[in-house]
């Protein structure tokens, strides 16, 4: 039921929220995220975001983008923060998790812009694949 509600909310925001294609993080933020990612995530997800651990998943590519499609960035942020790094969840601080999310977006060819991605703004932004 909660999942269904989430899907409905994401759909409703699809039309009205700011577009993920308009530049919703900064290049400097993604660079910080890159550093934090290399330190805390690359051992399983690979330094180029292609998984090196058999159980872990790639964090770039069409598979990831299809799975994330339609979800809000807030939902993705919470998913990562509350489960990763595997075995040490919620250990990096909200700001760093946002930076890492910005890095994942940049690595999937979403454009940087002039505003940092923040927990307050992530709620209204829906992950939408290129048509
Ligand atoms: C010890 C290995 C390990 C580390 C370190 C690790 N992960 Fe993971 N990660 C996994 C495994 C295994 C899965 C698949 C199981 C799951 O989804 O919980 C996963 C799943 C994910 C997913 C889900 C992808 C999706 O949408 O279905 C994301 C996103 C993710 N990791 C991001 C990260 C980030 C960001 C970090 C660093 C803060 C990180 N992981 C650190 C092992 C790891």
mmCIF file of C-alpha atoms and ligand atoms in Angstrom:
data_model
loop_
_atom_site.group_PDB
_atom_site.id
_atom_site.type_symbol
_atom_site.label_atom_id
_atom_site.label_comp_id
_atom_site.label_asym_id
_atom_site.label_seq_id
_atom_site.Cartn_x
_atom_site.Cartn_y
_atom_site.Cartn_z
ATOM 1 C CA UNK A 1 0.000 0.000 0.000
ATOM 2 C CA UNK A 2 2.797 2.409 0.879
ATOM 3 C CA UNK A 3 4.570 1.452 -2.316
ATOM 4 C CA UNK A 4 1.420 2.135 -4.280
ATOM 5 C CA UNK A 5 1.017 5.488 -2.600
ATOM 6 C CA UNK A 6 4.636 6.324 -3.366
ATOM 7 C CA UNK A 7 4.092 5.494 -7.015
ATOM 8 C CA UNK A 8 1.030 7.716 -7.147
ATOM 9 C CA UNK A 9 2.872 10.595 -5.510
ATOM 10 C CA UNK A 10 5.788 10.163 -7.916
ATOM 11 C CA UNK A 11 3.367 10.219 -10.838
ATOM 12 C CA UNK A 12 1.676 13.344 -9.571
ATOM 13 C CA UNK A 13 5.031 15.106 -9.207
ATOM 14 C CA UNK A 14 6.155 13.988 -12.603
ATOM 15 C CA UNK A 15 4.167 16.745 -14.230
ATOM 16 C CA UNK A 16 4.758 19.538 -11.729
ATOM 17 C CA UNK A 17 8.167 19.096 -10.047
ATOM 18 C CA UNK A 18 11.441 20.550 -11.329
ATOM 19 C CA UNK A 19 12.970 18.445 -14.072
ATOM 20 C CA UNK A 20 15.965 16.275 -13.366
ATOM 21 C CA UNK A 21 17.181 17.393 -16.806
ATOM 22 C CA UNK A 22 17.397 21.051 -15.779
ATOM 23 C CA UNK A 23 20.567 20.682 -13.678
ATOM 24 C CA UNK A 24 19.660 19.732 -10.117
ATOM 25 C CA UNK A 25 23.153 19.333 -8.599
ATOM 26 C CA UNK A 26 26.456 21.134 -9.048
ATOM 27 C CA UNK A 27 29.655 19.820 -10.578
ATOM 28 C CA UNK A 28 31.491 20.580 -7.317
ATOM 29 C CA UNK A 29 28.934 18.537 -5.393
ATOM 30 C CA UNK A 30 29.364 15.585 -7.765
ATOM 31 C CA UNK A 31 33.148 15.851 -7.351
ATOM 32 C CA UNK A 32 32.787 15.614 -3.563
ATOM 33 C CA UNK A 33 30.466 12.684 -4.123
ATOM 34 C CA UNK A 34 33.063 11.018 -6.337
ATOM 35 C CA UNK A 35 35.643 11.221 -3.530
ATOM 36 C CA UNK A 36 33.203 9.855 -0.926
ATOM 37 C CA UNK A 37 32.062 7.148 -3.340
ATOM 38 C CA UNK A 38 35.614 5.994 -4.045
ATOM 39 C CA UNK A 39 36.263 5.773 -0.285
ATOM 40 C CA UNK A 40 33.028 4.092 0.790
ATOM 41 C CA UNK A 41 31.360 2.358 -2.155
ATOM 42 C CA UNK A 42 33.866 1.424 -4.862
ATOM 43 C CA UNK A 43 35.054 -1.729 -3.088
ATOM 44 C CA UNK A 44 31.780 -3.408 -4.132
ATOM 45 C CA UNK A 45 30.289 -1.175 -6.840
ATOM 46 C CA UNK A 46 33.577 -0.578 -8.687
ATOM 47 C CA UNK A 47 35.578 2.632 -9.160
ATOM 48 C CA UNK A 48 33.746 3.240 -12.471
ATOM 49 C CA UNK A 49 30.355 2.275 -10.928
ATOM 50 C CA UNK A 50 30.402 -1.147 -12.536
ATOM 51 C CA UNK A 51 30.074 -3.714 -9.784
ATOM 52 C CA UNK A 52 33.130 -5.736 -8.862
ATOM 53 C CA UNK A 53 31.265 -7.781 -6.233
ATOM 54 C CA UNK A 54 28.996 -10.499 -7.619
ATOM 55 C CA UNK A 55 26.111 -9.461 -5.341
ATOM 56 C CA UNK A 56 26.393 -5.713 -5.841
ATOM 57 C CA UNK A 57 24.736 -3.906 -8.742
ATOM 58 C CA UNK A 58 26.057 -1.535 -11.398
ATOM 59 C CA UNK A 59 25.295 2.094 -10.583
ATOM 60 C CA UNK A 60 25.527 3.250 -14.201
ATOM 61 C CA UNK A 61 23.780 2.121 -17.334
ATOM 62 C CA UNK A 62 20.352 1.353 -18.741
ATOM 63 C CA UNK A 63 19.534 -1.264 -16.078
ATOM 64 C CA UNK A 64 20.028 1.183 -13.233
ATOM 65 C CA UNK A 65 18.174 3.945 -15.068
ATOM 66 C CA UNK A 66 15.204 1.673 -15.779
ATOM 67 C CA UNK A 67 15.046 0.620 -12.136
ATOM 68 C CA UNK A 68 15.199 4.208 -10.875
ATOM 69 C CA UNK A 69 12.773 5.595 -13.422
ATOM 70 C CA UNK A 70 9.765 7.332 -11.842
ATOM 71 C CA UNK A 71 11.223 7.404 -8.319
ATOM 72 C CA UNK A 72 11.905 10.659 -6.517
ATOM 73 C CA UNK A 73 15.468 11.588 -5.646
ATOM 74 C CA UNK A 74 14.383 11.726 -2.013
ATOM 75 C CA UNK A 75 13.356 8.071 -2.217
ATOM 76 C CA UNK A 76 16.704 7.150 -3.816
ATOM 77 C CA UNK A 77 18.590 9.185 -1.202
ATOM 78 C CA UNK A 78 16.795 7.409 1.650
ATOM 79 C CA UNK A 79 17.269 3.997 0.050
ATOM 80 C CA UNK A 80 21.020 4.558 -0.209
ATOM 81 C CA UNK A 81 21.402 6.169 3.203
ATOM 82 C CA UNK A 82 19.349 3.514 4.987
ATOM 83 C CA UNK A 83 21.050 0.474 3.375
ATOM 84 C CA UNK A 84 24.544 1.503 2.208
ATOM 85 C CA UNK A 85 27.456 0.946 2.592
ATOM 86 C CA UNK A 86 26.193 -2.593 3.045
ATOM 87 C CA UNK A 87 26.726 -3.585 6.682
ATOM 88 C CA UNK A 88 27.426 0.021 7.697
ATOM 89 C CA UNK A 89 24.267 1.877 6.711
ATOM 90 C CA UNK A 90 23.656 5.514 7.616
ATOM 91 C CA UNK A 91 27.313 6.031 8.526
ATOM 92 C CA UNK A 92 28.282 8.917 6.242
ATOM 93 C CA UNK A 93 25.923 11.791 7.081
ATOM 94 C CA UNK A 94 23.078 13.181 4.963
ATOM 95 C CA UNK A 95 25.223 15.728 3.135
ATOM 96 C CA UNK A 96 27.672 13.102 1.936
ATOM 97 C CA UNK A 97 24.874 10.780 0.810
ATOM 98 C CA UNK A 98 23.429 13.642 -1.257
ATOM 99 C CA UNK A 99 26.854 14.299 -2.772
ATOM 100 C CA UNK A 100 27.155 10.621 -3.725
ATOM 101 C CA UNK A 101 23.686 10.703 -5.296
ATOM 102 C CA UNK A 102 24.785 13.742 -7.336
ATOM 103 C CA UNK A 103 27.841 11.779 -8.483
ATOM 104 C CA UNK A 104 25.673 8.814 -9.523
ATOM 105 C CA UNK A 105 23.398 11.180 -11.491
ATOM 106 C CA UNK A 106 26.345 12.809 -13.217
ATOM 107 C CA UNK A 107 27.784 9.401 -14.081
ATOM 108 C CA UNK A 108 24.458 8.544 -15.739
ATOM 109 C CA UNK A 109 24.723 11.642 -17.981
ATOM 110 C CA UNK A 110 22.381 13.960 -16.118
ATOM 111 C CA UNK A 111 23.579 17.579 -16.388
ATOM 112 C CA UNK A 112 25.047 19.626 -13.531
ATOM 113 C CA UNK A 113 23.577 23.047 -12.809
ATOM 114 C CA UNK A 114 23.978 25.939 -10.396
ATOM 115 C CA UNK A 115 22.077 24.624 -7.338
ATOM 116 C CA UNK A 116 23.217 21.843 -5.038
ATOM 117 C CA UNK A 117 20.889 18.912 -4.520
ATOM 118 C CA UNK A 118 19.489 19.085 -0.975
ATOM 119 C CA UNK A 119 17.118 16.899 1.053
ATOM 120 C CA UNK A 120 14.512 19.699 0.763
ATOM 121 C CA UNK A 121 14.694 19.826 -3.023
ATOM 122 C CA UNK A 122 15.150 16.095 -3.682
ATOM 123 C CA UNK A 123 11.545 15.394 -2.718
ATOM 124 C CA UNK A 124 10.079 17.176 -5.729
ATOM 125 C CA UNK A 125 12.509 15.832 -8.326
ATOM 126 C CA UNK A 126 11.579 12.663 -10.166
ATOM 127 C CA UNK A 127 14.156 10.465 -11.870
ATOM 128 C CA UNK A 128 13.098 10.422 -15.516
ATOM 129 C CA UNK A 129 15.060 8.591 -18.185
ATOM 130 C CA UNK A 130 15.732 10.208 -21.491
ATOM 131 C CA UNK A 131 12.805 9.345 -23.757
HETATM 132 C C1 LIG B 1 30.151 -4.451 1.019
HETATM 133 C C2 LIG B 1 29.711 -4.198 -0.351
HETATM 134 C C3 LIG B 1 28.959 -2.916 -0.629
HETATM 135 C C4 LIG B 1 29.338 -1.611 -0.331
HETATM 136 C C5 LIG B 1 30.603 -1.134 0.357
HETATM 137 C C6 LIG B 1 28.302 -0.767 -0.855
HETATM 138 N N1 LIG B 1 27.316 -1.501 -1.443
HETATM 139 FE FE1 LIG B 1 25.649 -0.819 -2.422
HETATM 140 N N2 LIG B 1 24.997 -2.717 -2.697
HETATM 141 C C7 LIG B 1 25.677 -3.859 -2.328
HETATM 142 C C8 LIG B 1 24.856 -5.019 -2.615
HETATM 143 C C9 LIG B 1 25.253 -6.457 -2.358
HETATM 144 C C10 LIG B 1 23.649 -4.535 -3.163
HETATM 145 C C11 LIG B 1 22.438 -5.356 -3.624
HETATM 146 C C12 LIG B 1 21.597 -5.722 -2.444
HETATM 147 C C13 LIG B 1 20.764 -4.572 -1.995
HETATM 148 O O1 LIG B 1 20.159 -3.902 -2.838
HETATM 149 O O2 LIG B 1 20.723 -4.314 -0.781
HETATM 150 C C14 LIG B 1 23.776 -3.079 -3.203
HETATM 151 C C15 LIG B 1 22.799 -2.232 -3.699
HETATM 152 C C16 LIG B 1 22.960 -0.871 -3.862
HETATM 153 C C17 LIG B 1 22.006 0.018 -4.477
HETATM 154 C C18 LIG B 1 20.655 -0.396 -5.001
HETATM 155 C C19 LIG B 1 20.560 -0.224 -6.473
HETATM 156 C C20 LIG B 1 19.118 -0.245 -6.856
HETATM 157 O O3 LIG B 1 18.609 0.802 -7.155
HETATM 158 O O4 LIG B 1 18.503 -1.315 -6.818
HETATM 159 C C21 LIG B 1 22.535 1.269 -4.465
HETATM 160 C C22 LIG B 1 21.937 2.543 -5.026
HETATM 161 C C23 LIG B 1 23.808 1.188 -3.788
HETATM 162 N N3 LIG B 1 24.034 -0.119 -3.441
HETATM 163 C C24 LIG B 1 24.627 2.264 -3.545
HETATM 164 C C25 LIG B 1 25.768 2.187 -2.728
HETATM 165 C C26 LIG B 1 26.512 3.352 -2.280
HETATM 166 C C27 LIG B 1 26.191 4.781 -2.690
HETATM 167 C C28 LIG B 1 27.511 2.900 -1.481
HETATM 168 C C29 LIG B 1 28.506 3.728 -0.712
HETATM 169 C C30 LIG B 1 27.957 4.692 0.228
HETATM 170 C C31 LIG B 1 27.413 1.445 -1.448
HETATM 171 N N4 LIG B 1 26.337 1.072 -2.194
HETATM 172 C C32 LIG B 1 28.304 0.620 -0.776
HETATM 173 C C33 LIG B 1 26.941 -3.915 -1.783
HETATM 174 C C34 LIG B 1 27.678 -2.817 -1.309
#
